[in-house]
C-alpha positions as protocol buffer text, in pm:
chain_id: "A"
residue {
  index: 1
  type: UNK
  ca { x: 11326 y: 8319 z: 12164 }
}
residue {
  index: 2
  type: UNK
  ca { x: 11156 y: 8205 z: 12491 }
}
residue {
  index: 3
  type: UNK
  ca { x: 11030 y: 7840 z: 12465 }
}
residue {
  index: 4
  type: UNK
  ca { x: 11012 y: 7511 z: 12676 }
}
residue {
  index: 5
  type: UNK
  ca { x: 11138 y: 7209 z: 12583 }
}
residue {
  index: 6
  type: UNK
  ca { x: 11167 y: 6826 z: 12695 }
}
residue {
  index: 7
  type: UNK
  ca { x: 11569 y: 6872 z: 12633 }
}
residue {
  index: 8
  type: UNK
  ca { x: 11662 y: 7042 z: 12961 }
}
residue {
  index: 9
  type: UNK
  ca { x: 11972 y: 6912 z: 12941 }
}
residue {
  index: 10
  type: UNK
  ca { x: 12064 y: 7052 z: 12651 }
}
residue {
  index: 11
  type: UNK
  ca { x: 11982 y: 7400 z: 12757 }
}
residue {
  index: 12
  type: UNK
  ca { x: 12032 y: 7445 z: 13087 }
}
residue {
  index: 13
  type: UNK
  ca { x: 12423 y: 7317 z: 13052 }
}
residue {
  index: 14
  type: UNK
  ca { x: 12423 y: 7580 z: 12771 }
}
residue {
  index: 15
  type: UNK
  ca { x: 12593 y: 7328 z: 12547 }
}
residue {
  index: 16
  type: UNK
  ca { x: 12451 y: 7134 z: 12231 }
}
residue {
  index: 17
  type: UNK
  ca { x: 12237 y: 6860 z: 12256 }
}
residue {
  index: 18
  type: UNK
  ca { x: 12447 y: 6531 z: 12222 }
}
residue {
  index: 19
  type: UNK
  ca { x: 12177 y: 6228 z: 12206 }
}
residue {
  index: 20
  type: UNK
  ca { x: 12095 y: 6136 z: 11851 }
}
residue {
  index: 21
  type: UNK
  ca { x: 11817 y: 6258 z: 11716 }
}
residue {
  index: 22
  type: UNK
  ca { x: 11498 y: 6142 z: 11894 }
}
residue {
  index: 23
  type: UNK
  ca { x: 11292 y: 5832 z: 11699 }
}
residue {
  index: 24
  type: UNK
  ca { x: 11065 y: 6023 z: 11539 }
}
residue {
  index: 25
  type: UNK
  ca { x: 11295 y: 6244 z: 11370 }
}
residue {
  index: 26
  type: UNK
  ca { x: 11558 y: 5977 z: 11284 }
}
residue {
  index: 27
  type: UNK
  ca { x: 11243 y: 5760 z: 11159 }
}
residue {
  index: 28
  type: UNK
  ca { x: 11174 y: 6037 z: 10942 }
}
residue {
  index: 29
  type: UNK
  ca { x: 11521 y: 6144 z: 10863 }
}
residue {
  index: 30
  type: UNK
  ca { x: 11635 y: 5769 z: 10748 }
}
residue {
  index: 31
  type: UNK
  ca { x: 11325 y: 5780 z: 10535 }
}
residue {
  index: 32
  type: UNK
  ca { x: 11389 y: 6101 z: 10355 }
}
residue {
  index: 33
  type: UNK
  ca { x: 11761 y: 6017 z: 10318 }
}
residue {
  index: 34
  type: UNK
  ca { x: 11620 y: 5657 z: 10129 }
}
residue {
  index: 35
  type: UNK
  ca { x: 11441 y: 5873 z: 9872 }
}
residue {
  index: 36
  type: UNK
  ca { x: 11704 y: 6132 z: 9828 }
}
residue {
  index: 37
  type: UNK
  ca { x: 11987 y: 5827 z: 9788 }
}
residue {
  index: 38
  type: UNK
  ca { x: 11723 y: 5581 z: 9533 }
}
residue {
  index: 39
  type: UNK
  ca { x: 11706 y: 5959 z: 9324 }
}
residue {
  index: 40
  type: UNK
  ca { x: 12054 y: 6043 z: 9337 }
}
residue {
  index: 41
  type: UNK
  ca { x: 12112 y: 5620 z: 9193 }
}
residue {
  index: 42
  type: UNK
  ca { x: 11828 y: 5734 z: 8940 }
}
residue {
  index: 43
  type: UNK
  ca { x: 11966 y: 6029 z: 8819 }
}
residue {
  index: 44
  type: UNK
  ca { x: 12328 y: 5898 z: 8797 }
}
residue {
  index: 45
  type: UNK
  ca { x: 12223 y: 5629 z: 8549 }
}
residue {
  index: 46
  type: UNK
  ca { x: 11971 y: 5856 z: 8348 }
}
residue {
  index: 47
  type: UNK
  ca { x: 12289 y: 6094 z: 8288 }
}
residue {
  index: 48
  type: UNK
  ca { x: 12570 y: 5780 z: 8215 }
}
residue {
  index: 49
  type: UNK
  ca { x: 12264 y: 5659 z: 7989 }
}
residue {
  index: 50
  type: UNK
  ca { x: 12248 y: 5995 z: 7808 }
}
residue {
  index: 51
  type: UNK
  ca { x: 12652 y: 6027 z: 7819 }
}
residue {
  index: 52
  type: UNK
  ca { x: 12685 y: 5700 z: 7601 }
}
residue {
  index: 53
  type: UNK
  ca { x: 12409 y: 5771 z: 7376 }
}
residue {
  index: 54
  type: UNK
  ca { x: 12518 y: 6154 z: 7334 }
}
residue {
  index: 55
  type: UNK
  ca { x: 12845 y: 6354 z: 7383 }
}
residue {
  index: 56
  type: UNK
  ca { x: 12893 y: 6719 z: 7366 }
}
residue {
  index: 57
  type: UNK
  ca { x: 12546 y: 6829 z: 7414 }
}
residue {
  index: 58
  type: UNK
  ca { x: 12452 y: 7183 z: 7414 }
}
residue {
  index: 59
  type: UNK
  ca { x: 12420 y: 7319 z: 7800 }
}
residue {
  index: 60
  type: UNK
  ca { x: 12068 y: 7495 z: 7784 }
}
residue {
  index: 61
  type: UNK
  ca { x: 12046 y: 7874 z: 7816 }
}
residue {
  index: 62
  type: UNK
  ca { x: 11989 y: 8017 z: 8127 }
}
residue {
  index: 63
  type: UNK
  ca { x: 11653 y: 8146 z: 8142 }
}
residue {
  index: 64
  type: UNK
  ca { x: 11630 y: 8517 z: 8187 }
}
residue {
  index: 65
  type: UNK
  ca { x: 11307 y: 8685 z: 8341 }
}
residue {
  index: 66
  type: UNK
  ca { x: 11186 y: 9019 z: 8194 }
}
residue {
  index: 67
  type: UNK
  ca { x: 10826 y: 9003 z: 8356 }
}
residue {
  index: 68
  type: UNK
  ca { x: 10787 y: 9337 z: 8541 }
}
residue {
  index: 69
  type: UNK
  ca { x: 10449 y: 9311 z: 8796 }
}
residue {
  index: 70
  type: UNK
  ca { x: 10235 y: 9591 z: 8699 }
}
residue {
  index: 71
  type: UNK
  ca { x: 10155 y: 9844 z: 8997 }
}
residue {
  index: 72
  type: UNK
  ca { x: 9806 y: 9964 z: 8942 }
}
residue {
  index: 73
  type: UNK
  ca { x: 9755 y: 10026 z: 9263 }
}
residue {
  index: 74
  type: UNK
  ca { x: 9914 y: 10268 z: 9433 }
}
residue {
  index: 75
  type: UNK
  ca { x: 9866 y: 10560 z: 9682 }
}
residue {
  index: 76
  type: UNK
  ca { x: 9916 y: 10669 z: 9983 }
}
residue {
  index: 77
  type: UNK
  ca { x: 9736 y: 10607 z: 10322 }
}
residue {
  index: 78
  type: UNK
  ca { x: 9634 y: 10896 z: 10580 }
}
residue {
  index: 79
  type: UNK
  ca { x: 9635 y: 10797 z: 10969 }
}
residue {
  index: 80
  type: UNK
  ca { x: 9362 y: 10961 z: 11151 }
}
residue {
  index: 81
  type: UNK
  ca { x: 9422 y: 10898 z: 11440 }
}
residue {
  index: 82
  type: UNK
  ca { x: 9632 y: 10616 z: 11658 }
}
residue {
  index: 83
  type: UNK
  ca { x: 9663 y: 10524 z: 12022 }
}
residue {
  index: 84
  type: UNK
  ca { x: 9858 y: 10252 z: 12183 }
}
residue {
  index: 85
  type: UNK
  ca { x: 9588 y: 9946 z: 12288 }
}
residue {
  index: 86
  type: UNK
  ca { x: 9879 y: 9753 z: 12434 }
}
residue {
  index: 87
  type: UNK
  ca { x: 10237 y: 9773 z: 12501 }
}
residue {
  index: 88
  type: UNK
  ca { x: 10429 y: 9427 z: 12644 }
}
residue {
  index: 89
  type: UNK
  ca { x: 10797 y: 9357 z: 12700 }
}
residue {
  index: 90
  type: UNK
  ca { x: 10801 y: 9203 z: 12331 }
}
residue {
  index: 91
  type: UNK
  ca { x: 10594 y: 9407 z: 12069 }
}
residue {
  index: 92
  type: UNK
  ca { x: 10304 y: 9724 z: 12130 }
}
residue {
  index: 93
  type: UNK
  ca { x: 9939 y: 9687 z: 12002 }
}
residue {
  index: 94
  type: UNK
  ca { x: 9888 y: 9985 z: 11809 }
}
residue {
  index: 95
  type: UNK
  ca { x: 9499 y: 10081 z: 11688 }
}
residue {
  index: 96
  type: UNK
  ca { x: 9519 y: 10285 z: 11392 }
}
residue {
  index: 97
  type: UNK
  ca { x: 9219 y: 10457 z: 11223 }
}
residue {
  index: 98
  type: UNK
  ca { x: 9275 y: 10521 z: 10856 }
}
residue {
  index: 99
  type: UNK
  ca { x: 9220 y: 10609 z: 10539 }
}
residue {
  index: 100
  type: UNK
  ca { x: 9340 y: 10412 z: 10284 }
}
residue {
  index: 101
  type: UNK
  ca { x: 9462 y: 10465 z: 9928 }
}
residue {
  index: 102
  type: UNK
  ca { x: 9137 y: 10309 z: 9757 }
}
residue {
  index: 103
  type: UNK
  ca { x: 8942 y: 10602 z: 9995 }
}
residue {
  index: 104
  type: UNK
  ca { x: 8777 y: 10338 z: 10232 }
}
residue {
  index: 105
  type: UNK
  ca { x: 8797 y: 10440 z: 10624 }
}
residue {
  index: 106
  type: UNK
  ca { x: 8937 y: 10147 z: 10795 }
}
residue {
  index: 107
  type: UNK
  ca { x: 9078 y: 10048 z: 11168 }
}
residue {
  index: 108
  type: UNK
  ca { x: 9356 y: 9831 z: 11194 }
}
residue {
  index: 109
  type: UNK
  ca { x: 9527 y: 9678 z: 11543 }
}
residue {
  index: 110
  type: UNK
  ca { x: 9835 y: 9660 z: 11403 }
}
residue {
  index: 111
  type: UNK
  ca { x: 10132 y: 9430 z: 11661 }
}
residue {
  index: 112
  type: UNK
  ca { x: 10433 y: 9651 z: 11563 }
}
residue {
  index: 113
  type: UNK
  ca { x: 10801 y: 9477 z: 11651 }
}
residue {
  index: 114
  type: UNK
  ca { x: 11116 y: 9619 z: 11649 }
}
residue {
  index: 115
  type: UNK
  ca { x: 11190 y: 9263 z: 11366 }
}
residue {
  index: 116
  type: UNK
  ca { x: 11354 y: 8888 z: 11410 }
}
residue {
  index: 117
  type: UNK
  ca { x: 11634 y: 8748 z: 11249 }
}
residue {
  index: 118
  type: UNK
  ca { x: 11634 y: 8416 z: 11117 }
}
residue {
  index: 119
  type: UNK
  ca { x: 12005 y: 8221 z: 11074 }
}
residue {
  index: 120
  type: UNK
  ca { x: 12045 y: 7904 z: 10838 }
}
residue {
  index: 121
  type: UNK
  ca { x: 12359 y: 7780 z: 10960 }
}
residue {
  index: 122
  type: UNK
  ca { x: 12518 y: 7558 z: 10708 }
}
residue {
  index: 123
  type: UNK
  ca { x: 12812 y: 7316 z: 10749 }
}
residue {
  index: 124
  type: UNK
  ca { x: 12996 y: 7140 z: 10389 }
}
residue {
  index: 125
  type: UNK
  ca { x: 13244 y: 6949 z: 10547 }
}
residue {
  index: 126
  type: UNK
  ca { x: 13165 y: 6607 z: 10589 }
}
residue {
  index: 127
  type: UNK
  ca { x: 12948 y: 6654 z: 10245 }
}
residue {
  index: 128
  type: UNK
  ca { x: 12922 y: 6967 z: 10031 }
}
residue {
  index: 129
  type: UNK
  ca { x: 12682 y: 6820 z: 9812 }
}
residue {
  index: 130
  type: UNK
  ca { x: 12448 y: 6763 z: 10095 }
}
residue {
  index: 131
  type: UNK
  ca { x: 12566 y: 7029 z: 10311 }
}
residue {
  index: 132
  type: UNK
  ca { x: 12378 y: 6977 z: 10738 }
}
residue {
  index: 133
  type: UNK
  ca { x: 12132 y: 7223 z: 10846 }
}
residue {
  index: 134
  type: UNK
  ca { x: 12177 y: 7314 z: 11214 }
}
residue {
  index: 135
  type: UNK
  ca { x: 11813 y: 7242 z: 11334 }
}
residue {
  index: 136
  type: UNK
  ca { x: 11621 y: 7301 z: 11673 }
}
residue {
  index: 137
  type: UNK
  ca { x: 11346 y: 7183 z: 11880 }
}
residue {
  index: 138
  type: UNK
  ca { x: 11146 y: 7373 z: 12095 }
}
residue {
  index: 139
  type: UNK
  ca { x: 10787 y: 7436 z: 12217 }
}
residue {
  index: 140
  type: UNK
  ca { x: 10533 y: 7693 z: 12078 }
}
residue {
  index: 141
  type: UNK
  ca { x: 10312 y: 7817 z: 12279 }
}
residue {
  index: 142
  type: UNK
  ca { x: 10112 y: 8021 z: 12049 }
}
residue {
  index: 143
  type: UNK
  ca { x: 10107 y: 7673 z: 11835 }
}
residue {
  index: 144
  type: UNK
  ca { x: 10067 y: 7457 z: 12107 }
}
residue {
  index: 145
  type: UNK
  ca { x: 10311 y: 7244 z: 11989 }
}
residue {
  index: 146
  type: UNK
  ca { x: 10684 y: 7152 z: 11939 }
}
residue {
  index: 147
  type: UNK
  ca { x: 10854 y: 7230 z: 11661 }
}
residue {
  index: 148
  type: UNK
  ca { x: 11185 y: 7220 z: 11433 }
}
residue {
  index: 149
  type: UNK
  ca { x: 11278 y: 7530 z: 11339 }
}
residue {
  index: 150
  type: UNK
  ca { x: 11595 y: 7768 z: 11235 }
}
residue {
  index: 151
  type: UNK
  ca { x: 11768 y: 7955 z: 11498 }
}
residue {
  index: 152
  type: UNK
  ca { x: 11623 y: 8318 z: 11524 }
}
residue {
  index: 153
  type: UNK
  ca { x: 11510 y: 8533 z: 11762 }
}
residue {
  index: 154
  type: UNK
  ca { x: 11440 y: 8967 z: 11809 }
}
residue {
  index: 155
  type: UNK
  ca { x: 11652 y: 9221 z: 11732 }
}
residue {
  index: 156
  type: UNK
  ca { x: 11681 y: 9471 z: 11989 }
}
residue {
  index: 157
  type: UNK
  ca { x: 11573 y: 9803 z: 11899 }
}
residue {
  index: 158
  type: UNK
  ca { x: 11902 y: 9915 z: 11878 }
}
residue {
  index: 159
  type: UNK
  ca { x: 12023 y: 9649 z: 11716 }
}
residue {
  index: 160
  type: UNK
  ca { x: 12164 y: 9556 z: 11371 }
}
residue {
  index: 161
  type: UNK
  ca { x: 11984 y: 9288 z: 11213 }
}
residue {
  index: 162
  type: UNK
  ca { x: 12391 y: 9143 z: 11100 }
}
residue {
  index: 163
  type: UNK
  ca { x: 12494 y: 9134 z: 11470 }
}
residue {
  index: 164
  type: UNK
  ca { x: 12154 y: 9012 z: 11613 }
}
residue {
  index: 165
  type: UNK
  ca { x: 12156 y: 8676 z: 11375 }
}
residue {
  index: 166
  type: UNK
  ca { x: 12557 y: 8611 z: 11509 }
}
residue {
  index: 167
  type: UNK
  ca { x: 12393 y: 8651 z: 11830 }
}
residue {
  index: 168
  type: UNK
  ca { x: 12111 y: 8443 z: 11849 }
}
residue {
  index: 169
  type: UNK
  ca { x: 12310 y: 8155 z: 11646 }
}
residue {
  index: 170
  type: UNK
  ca { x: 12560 y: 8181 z: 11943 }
}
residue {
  index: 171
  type: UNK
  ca { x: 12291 y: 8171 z: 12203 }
}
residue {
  index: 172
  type: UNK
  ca { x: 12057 y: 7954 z: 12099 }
}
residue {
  index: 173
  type: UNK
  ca { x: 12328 y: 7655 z: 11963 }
}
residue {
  index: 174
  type: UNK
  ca { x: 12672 y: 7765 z: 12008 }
}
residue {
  index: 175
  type: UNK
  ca { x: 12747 y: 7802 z: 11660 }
}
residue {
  index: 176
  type: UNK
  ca { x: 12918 y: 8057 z: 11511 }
}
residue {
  index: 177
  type: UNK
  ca { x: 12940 y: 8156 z: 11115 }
}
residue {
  index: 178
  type: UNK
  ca { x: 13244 y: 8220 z: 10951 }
}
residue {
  index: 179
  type: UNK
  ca { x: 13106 y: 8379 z: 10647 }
}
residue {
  index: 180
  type: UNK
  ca { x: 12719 y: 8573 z: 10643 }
}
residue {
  index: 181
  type: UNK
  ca { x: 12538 y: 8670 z: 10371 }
}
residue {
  index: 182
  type: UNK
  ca { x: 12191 y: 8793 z: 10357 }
}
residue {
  index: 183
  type: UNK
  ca { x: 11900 y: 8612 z: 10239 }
}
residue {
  index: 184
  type: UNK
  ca { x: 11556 y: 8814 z: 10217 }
}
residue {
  index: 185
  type: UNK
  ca { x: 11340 y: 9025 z: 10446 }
}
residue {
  index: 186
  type: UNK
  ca { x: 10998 y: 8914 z: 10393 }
}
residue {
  index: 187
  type: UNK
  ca { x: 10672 y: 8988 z: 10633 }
}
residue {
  index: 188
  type: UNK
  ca { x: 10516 y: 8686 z: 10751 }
}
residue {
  index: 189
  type: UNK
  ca { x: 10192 y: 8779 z: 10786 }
}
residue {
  index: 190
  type: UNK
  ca { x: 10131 y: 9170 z: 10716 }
}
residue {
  index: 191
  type: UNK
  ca { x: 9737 y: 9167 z: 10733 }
}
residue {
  index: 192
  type: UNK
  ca { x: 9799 y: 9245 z: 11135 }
}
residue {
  index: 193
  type: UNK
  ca { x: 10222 y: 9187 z: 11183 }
}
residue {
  index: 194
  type: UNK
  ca { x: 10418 y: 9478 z: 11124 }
}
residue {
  index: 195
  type: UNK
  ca { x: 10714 y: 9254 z: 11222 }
}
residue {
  index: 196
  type: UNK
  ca { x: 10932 y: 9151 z: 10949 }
}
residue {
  index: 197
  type: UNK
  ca { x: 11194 y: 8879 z: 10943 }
}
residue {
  index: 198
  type: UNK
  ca { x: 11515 y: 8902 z: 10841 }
}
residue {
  index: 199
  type: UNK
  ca { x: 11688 y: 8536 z: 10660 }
}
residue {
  index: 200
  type: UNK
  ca { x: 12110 y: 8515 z: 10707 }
}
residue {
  index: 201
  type: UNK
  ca { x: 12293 y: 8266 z: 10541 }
}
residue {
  index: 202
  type: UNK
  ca { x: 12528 y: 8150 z: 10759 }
}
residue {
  index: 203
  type: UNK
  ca { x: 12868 y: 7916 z: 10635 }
}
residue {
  index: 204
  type: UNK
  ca { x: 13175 y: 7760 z: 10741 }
}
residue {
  index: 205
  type: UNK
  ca { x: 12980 y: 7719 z: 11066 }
}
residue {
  index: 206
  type: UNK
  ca { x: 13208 y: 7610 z: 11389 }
}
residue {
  index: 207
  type: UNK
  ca { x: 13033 y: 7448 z: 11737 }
}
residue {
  index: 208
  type: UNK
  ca { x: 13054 y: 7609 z: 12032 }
}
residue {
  index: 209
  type: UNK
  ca { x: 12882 y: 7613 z: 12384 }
}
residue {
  index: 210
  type: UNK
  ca { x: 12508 y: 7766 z: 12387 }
}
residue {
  index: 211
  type: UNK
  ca { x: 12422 y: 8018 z: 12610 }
}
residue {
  index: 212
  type: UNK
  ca { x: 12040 y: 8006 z: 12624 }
}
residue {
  index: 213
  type: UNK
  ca { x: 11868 y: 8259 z: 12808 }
}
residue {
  index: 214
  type: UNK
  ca { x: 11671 y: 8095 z: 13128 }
}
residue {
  index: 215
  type: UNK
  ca { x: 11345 y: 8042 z: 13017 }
}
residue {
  index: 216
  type: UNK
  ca { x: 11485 y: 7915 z: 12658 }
}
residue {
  index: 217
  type: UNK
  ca { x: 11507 y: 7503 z: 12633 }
}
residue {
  index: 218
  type: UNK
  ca { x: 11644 y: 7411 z: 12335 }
}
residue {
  index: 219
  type: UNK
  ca { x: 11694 y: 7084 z: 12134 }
}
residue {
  index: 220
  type: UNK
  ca { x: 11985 y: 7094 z: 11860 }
}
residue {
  index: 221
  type: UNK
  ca { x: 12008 y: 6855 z: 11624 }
}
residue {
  index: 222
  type: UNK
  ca { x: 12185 y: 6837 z: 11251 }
}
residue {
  index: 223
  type: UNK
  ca { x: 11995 y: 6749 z: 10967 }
}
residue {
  index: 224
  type: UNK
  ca { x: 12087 y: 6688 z: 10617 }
}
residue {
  index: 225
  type: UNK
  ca { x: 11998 y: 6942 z: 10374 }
}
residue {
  index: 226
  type: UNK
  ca { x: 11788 y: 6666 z: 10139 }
}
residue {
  index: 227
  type: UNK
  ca { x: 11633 y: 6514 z: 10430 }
}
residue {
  index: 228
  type: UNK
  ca { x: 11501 y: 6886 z: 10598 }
}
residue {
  index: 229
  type: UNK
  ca { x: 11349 y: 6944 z: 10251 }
}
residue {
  index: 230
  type: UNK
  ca { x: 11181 y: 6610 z: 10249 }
}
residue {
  index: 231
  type: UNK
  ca { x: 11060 y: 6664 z: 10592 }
}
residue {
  index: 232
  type: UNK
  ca { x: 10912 y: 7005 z: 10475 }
}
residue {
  index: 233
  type: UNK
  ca { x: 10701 y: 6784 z: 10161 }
}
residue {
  index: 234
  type: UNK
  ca { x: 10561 y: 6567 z: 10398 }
}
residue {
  index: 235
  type: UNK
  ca { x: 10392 y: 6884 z: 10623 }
}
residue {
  index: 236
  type: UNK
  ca { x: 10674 y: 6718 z: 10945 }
}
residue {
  index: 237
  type: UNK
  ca { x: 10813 y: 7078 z: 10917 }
}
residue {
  index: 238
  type: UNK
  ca { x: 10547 y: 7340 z: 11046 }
}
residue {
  index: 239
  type: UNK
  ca { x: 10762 y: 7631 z: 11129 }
}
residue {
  index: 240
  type: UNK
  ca { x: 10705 y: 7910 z: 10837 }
}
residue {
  index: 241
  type: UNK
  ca { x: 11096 y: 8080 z: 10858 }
}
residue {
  index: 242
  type: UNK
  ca { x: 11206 y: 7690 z: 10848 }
}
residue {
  index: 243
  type: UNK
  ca { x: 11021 y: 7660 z: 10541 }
}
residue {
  index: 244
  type: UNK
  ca { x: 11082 y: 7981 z: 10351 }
}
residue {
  index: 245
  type: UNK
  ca { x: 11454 y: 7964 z: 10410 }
}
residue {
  index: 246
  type: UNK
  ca { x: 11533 y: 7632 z: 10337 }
}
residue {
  index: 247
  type: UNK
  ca { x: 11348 y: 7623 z: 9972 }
}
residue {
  index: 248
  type: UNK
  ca { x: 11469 y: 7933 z: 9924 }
}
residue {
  index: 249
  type: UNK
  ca { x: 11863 y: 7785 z: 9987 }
}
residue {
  index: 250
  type: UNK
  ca { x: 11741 y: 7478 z: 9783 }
}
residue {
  index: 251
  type: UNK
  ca { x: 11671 y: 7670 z: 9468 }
}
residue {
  index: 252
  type: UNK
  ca { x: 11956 y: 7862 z: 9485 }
}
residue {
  index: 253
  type: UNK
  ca { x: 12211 y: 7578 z: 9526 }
}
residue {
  index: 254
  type: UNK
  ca { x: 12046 y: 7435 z: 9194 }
}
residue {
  index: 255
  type: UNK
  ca { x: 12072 y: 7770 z: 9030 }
}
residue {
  index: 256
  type: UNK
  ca { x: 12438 y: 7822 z: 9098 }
}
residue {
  index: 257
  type: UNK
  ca { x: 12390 y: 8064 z: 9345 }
}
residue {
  index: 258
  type: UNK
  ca { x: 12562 y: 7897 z: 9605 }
}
């Protein structure tokens, strides 16, 4: 994904980034890891206090959800008529007139995208229990802004979304996944994005040497899994992908899932 960043060394070499992470992130990191230690202290004395008090205690049931969400709307829309308002080396503009299910004639520019793929790569072996997150740094024009972020990038058009995410983790950080399993598919903002993003769980991660694409400047840095959710409750983690696939990893490592 094309971006600018301070780290040109990094990128340009097409290898990892191999300062330590810059002050602002290790401020915040050190912080986060405090808090995630002082609960991990409080939560292994609540349970040895429980233990002593209590043996053989009944292991809750698992909850089980049978909510269905109801579909009362429904329908199908008609397309008048469409025409192409823009077409770029990225995604098309597409201005749509229709009609849609409720009746109501509506037009709709539409930025249609052949999709993105989105790759948390996860390494357990210096601690499963607080697995790293391979994180990276890089600016946003749109946002105006640098930010940390999950590898990802388009799929070509041709393109599986499986092979694109191997891809992209290779190019962007060097890293490549030994085992891949998908996540979701979600739309990030369908009121005008037709693009839709696809998360891969990526594990038993190895390094390797980046291969960037020129205009691509990329910081890489590795970030505990309990300090990247921290940083994403205390708004330091902007980047919606980030956000959705970390929490989404978080709750399923609680659950069992993983």
């Amino acid at each position: 994904m094309a971006a600018k960043t301070e780290n040109k060394q990094a990128s340009r070499s097409g290898g990892l980034a191999t300062k330590p992470p810059s002050k602002g992130l290790r401020g915040s990191i050190a912080s986060s890891a405090k808090i995630a230690r002082n609960a991990k202290s409080a939560s292994s004395a609540k349970n040895a206090g429980a233990a002593k008090k209590k043996t053989g205690v009944k292991k809750p049931a698992e909850a089980v959800c049978d909510y269905k969400l109801p579909a009362k709307l429904s329908g199908k829309v008609k397309v008048v008529s469409s025409k192409i308002s823009y077409e770029g080396p990225l995604f098309n503009v597409h201005t749509d007139y229709v009609q849609e299910p409720e009746g109501v004639p509506s037009r709709r520019d539409v930025i249609r995208h052949s999709g993105s793929v989105v790759i948390l790569a996860v390494d357990e072996t210096e601690n499963p229990a607080d697995p790293i997150i391979i994180l990276e740094r890089q600016y946003r024009h749109a946002a105006q802004m640098y930010m940390w972020e999950l590898p990802a990038g388009r799929k070509e058009p041709s393109e599986r979304p499986l092979p694109a995410a191997k891809r992209e983790l290779i190019e962007e950080t060097g890293y490549r996944g030994g085992r891949w399993s998908k996540l979701v598919r979600y739309y990030a903002s369908p009121g005008f994005l037709g693009e839709w993003m696809e998360i891969y769980l990526a594990q038993g991660v190895s390094a390797g040497t980046a291969m960037p694409e020129e205009d691509e400047f990329i910081q890489v840095e590795r970030v505990p899994l309990s300090c990247l959710v921290e940083l994403i409750h205390a708004g330091k983690i902007n980047d919606g992908k980030t956000i959705v696939a970390t929490l989404l990893y978080q709750a399923g490592r609680l659950s069992g899932k993983f």
